[in-house]
PDB file of C-alpha atoms in Angstrom:
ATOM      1  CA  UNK A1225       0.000   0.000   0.000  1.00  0.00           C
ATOM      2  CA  UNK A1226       1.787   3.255  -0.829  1.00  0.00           C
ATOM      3  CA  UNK A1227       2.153   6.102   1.734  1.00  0.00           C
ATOM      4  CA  UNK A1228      -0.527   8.371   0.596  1.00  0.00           C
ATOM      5  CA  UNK A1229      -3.180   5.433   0.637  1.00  0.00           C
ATOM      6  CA  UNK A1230      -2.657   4.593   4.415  1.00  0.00           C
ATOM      7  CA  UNK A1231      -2.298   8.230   5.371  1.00  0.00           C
ATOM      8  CA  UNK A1232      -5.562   8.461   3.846  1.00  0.00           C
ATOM      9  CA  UNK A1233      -6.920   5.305   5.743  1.00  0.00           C
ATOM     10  CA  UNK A1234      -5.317   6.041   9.047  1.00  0.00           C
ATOM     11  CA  UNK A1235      -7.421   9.426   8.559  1.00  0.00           C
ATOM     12  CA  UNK A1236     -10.898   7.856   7.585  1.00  0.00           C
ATOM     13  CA  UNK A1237      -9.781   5.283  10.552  1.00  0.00           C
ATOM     14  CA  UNK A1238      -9.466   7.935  13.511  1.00  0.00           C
ATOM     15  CA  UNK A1239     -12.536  10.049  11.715  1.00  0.00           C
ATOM     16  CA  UNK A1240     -14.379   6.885  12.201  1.00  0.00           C
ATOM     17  CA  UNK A1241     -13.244   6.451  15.775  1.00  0.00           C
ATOM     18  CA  UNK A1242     -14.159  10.087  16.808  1.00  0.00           C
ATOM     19  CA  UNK A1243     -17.396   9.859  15.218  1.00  0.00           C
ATOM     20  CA  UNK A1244     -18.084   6.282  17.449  1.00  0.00           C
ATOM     21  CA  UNK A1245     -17.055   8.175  20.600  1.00  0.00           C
ATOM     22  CA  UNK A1246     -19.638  11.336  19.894  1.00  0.00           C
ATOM     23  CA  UNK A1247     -22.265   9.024  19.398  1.00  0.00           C
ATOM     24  CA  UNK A1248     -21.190   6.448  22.329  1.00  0.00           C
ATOM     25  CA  UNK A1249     -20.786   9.812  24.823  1.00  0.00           C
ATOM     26  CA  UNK A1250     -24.246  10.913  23.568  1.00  0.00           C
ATOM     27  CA  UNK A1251     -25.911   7.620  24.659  1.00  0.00           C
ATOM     28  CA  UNK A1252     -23.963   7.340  27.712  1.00  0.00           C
ATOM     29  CA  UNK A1253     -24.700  10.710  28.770  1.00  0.00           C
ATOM     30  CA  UNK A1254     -28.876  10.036  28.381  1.00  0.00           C
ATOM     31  CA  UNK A1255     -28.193   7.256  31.500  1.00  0.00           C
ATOM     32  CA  UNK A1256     -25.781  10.246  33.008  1.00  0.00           C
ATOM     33  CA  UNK A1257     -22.711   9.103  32.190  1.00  0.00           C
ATOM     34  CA  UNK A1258     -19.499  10.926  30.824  1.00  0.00           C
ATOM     35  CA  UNK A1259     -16.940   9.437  28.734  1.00  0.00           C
ATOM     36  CA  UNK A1260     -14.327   7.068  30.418  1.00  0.00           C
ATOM     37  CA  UNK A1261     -17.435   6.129  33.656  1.00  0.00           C
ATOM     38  CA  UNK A1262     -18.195   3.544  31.439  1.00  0.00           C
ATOM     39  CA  UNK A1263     -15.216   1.549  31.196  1.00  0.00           C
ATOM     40  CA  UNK A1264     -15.266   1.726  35.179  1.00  0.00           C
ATOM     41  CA  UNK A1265     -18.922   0.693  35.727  1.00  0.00           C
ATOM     42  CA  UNK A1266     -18.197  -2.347  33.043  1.00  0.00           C
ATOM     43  CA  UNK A1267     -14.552  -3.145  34.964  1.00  0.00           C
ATOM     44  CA  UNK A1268     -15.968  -3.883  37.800  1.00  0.00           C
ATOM     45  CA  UNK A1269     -19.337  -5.454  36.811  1.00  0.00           C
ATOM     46  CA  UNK A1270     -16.937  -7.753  35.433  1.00  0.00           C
ATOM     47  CA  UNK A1271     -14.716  -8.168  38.927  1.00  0.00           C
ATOM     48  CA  UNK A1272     -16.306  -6.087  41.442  1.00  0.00           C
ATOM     49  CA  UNK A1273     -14.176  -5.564  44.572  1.00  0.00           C
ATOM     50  CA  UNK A1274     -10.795  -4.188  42.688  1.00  0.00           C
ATOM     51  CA  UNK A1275      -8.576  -1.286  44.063  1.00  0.00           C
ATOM     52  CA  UNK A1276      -8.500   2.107  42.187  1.00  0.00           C
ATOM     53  CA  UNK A1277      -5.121   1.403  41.660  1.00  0.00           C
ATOM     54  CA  UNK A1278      -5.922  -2.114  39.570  1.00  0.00           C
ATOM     55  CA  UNK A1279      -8.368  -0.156  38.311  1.00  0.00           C
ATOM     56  CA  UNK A1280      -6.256   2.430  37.301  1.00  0.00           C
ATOM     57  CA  UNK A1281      -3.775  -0.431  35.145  1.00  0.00           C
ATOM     58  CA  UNK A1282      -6.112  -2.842  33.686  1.00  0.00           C
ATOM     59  CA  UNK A1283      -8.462   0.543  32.145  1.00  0.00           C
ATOM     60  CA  UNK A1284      -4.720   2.079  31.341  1.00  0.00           C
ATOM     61  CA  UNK A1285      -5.653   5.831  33.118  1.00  0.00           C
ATOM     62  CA  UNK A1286      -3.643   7.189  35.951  1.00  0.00           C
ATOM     63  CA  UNK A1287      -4.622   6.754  39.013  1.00  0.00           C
ATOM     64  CA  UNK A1288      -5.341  10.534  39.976  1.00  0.00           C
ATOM     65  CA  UNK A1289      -7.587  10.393  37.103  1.00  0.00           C
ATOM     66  CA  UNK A1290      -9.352   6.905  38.535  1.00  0.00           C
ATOM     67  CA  UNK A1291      -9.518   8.347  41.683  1.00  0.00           C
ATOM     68  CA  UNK A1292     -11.359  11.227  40.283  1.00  0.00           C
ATOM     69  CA  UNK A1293     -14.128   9.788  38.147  1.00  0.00           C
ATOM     70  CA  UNK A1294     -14.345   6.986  41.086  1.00  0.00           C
ATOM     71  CA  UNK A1295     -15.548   9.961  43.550  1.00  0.00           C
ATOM     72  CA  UNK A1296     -17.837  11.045  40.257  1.00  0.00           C
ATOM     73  CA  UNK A1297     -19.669   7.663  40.345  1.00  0.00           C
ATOM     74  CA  UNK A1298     -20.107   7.211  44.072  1.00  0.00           C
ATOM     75  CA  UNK A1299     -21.340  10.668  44.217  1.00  0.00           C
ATOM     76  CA  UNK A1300     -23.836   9.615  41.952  1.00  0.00           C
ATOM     77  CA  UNK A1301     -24.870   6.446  43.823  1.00  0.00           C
ATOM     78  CA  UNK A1302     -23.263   4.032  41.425  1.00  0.00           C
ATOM     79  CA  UNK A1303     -20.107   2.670  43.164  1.00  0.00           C
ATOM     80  CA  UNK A1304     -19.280   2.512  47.067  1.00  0.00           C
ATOM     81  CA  UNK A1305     -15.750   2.585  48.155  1.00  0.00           C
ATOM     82  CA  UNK A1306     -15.054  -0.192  51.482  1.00  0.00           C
ATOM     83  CA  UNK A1307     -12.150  -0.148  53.168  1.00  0.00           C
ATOM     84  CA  UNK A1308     -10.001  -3.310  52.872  1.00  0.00           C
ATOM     85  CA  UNK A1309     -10.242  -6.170  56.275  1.00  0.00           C
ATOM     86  CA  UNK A1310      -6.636  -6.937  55.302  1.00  0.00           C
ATOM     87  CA  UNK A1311      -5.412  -2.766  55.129  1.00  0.00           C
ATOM     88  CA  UNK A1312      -7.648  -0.109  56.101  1.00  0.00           C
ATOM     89  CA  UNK A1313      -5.650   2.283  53.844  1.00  0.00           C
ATOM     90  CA  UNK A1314      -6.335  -0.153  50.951  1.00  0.00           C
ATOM     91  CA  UNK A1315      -9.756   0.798  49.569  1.00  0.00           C
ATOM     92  CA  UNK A1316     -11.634  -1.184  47.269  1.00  0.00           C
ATOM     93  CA  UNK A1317     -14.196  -0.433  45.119  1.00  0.00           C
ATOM     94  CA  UNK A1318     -18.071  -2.049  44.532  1.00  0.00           C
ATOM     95  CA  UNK A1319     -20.911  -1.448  41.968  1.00  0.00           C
ATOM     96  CA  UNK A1320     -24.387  -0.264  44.271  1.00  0.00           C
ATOM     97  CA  UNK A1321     -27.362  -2.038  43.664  1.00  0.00           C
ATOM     98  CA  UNK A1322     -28.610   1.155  41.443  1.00  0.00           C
ATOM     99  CA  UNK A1323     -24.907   0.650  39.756  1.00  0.00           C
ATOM    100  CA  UNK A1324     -25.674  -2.765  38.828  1.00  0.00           C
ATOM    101  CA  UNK A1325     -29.271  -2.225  37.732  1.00  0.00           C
ATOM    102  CA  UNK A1326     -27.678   0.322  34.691  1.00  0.00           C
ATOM    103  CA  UNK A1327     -25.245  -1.963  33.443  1.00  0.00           C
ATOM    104  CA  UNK A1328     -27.675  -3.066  30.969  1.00  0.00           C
ATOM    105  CA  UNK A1329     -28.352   0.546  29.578  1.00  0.00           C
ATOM    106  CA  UNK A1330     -24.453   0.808  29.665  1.00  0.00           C
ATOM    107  CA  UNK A1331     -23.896  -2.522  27.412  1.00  0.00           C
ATOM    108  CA  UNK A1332     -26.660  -1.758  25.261  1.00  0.00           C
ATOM    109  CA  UNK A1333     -25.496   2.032  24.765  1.00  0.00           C
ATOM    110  CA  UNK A1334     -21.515   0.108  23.642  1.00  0.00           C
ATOM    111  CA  UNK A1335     -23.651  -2.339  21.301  1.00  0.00           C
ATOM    112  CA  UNK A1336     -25.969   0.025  19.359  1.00  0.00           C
ATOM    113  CA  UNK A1337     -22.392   2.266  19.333  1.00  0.00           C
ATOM    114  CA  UNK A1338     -21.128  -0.709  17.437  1.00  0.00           C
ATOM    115  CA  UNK A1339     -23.175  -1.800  15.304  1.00  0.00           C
ATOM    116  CA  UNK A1340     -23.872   2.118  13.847  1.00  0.00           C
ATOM    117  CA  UNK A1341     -20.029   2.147  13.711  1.00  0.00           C
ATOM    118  CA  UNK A1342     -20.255  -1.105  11.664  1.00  0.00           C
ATOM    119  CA  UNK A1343     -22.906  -0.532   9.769  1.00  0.00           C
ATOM    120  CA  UNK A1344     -22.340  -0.797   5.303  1.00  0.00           C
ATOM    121  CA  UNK A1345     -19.378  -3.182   6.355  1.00  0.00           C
ATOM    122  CA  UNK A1346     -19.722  -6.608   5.186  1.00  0.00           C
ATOM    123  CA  UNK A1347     -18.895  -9.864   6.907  1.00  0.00           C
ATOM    124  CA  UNK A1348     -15.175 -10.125   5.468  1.00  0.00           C
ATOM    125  CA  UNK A1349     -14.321  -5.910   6.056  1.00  0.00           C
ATOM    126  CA  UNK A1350     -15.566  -6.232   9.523  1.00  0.00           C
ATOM    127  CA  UNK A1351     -13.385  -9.447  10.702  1.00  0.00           C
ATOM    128  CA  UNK A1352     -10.529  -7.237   8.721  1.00  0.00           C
ATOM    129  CA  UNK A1353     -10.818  -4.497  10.688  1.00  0.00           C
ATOM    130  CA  UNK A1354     -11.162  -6.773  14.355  1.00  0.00           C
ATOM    131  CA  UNK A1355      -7.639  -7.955  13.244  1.00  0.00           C
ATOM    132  CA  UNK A1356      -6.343  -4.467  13.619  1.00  0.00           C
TER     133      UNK A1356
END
């Protein structure tokens, strides 16, 4: 592929990124969600329990800025912070019940994100671009 082709691509590929996380942000934000809460809310309905700071690696953030949208989500009633029965400076993070109940909303808002995202790709460009 010569330069000016994947310079080209590269560009359609990041337009098409940016345009996925408008559209994701706009759905997230109808549940009241911001950009980045997501991946948090999702984290942790998939291992609840972790520490900010695991937190912080596996979603690849700092943790000052985990630690920041962490108080944003309790604040809102979504996540509750415990202290650890092994350290008591260790916290560790849960989903609430009300956290929980709009994981749904949150998966379904990532899916419909998708599949717009995908949408006038066929079978063989789509399993191209997963590859990536």
């Amino acid at each position: 592929m010569a330069k000016a082709d994947k310079t080209a691509t590269m560009s359609r590929l990041h337009s098409a990124a940016r345009l996925a996380r408008t559209a994701l942000a706009a759905r997230l934000l109808a549940h009241g969600f911001y950009a980045g809460q997501d991946q948090i809310m999702l984290a942790l309905d998939r291992e609840d329990g972790q520490t900010p700071g695991n937190l912080a690696g596996r979603l690849g953030v700092r943790p000052p800025t985990i630690t920041k949208t962490i108080n944003r989500l309790q604040a809102q009633g979504f996540l509750e912070k415990r202290a650890s029965n092994a350290d008591a400076r260790q916290a560790h993070i849960f989903l609430t019940d009300t956290g929980r109940d709009i994981i749904h909303a949150i998966e379904k808002s990532v899916k419909k994100t998708e599949k717009q995202a995908l949408k006038g790709l066929d079978k063989k460009d789509q399993k191209a671009l997963f590859k990536l």
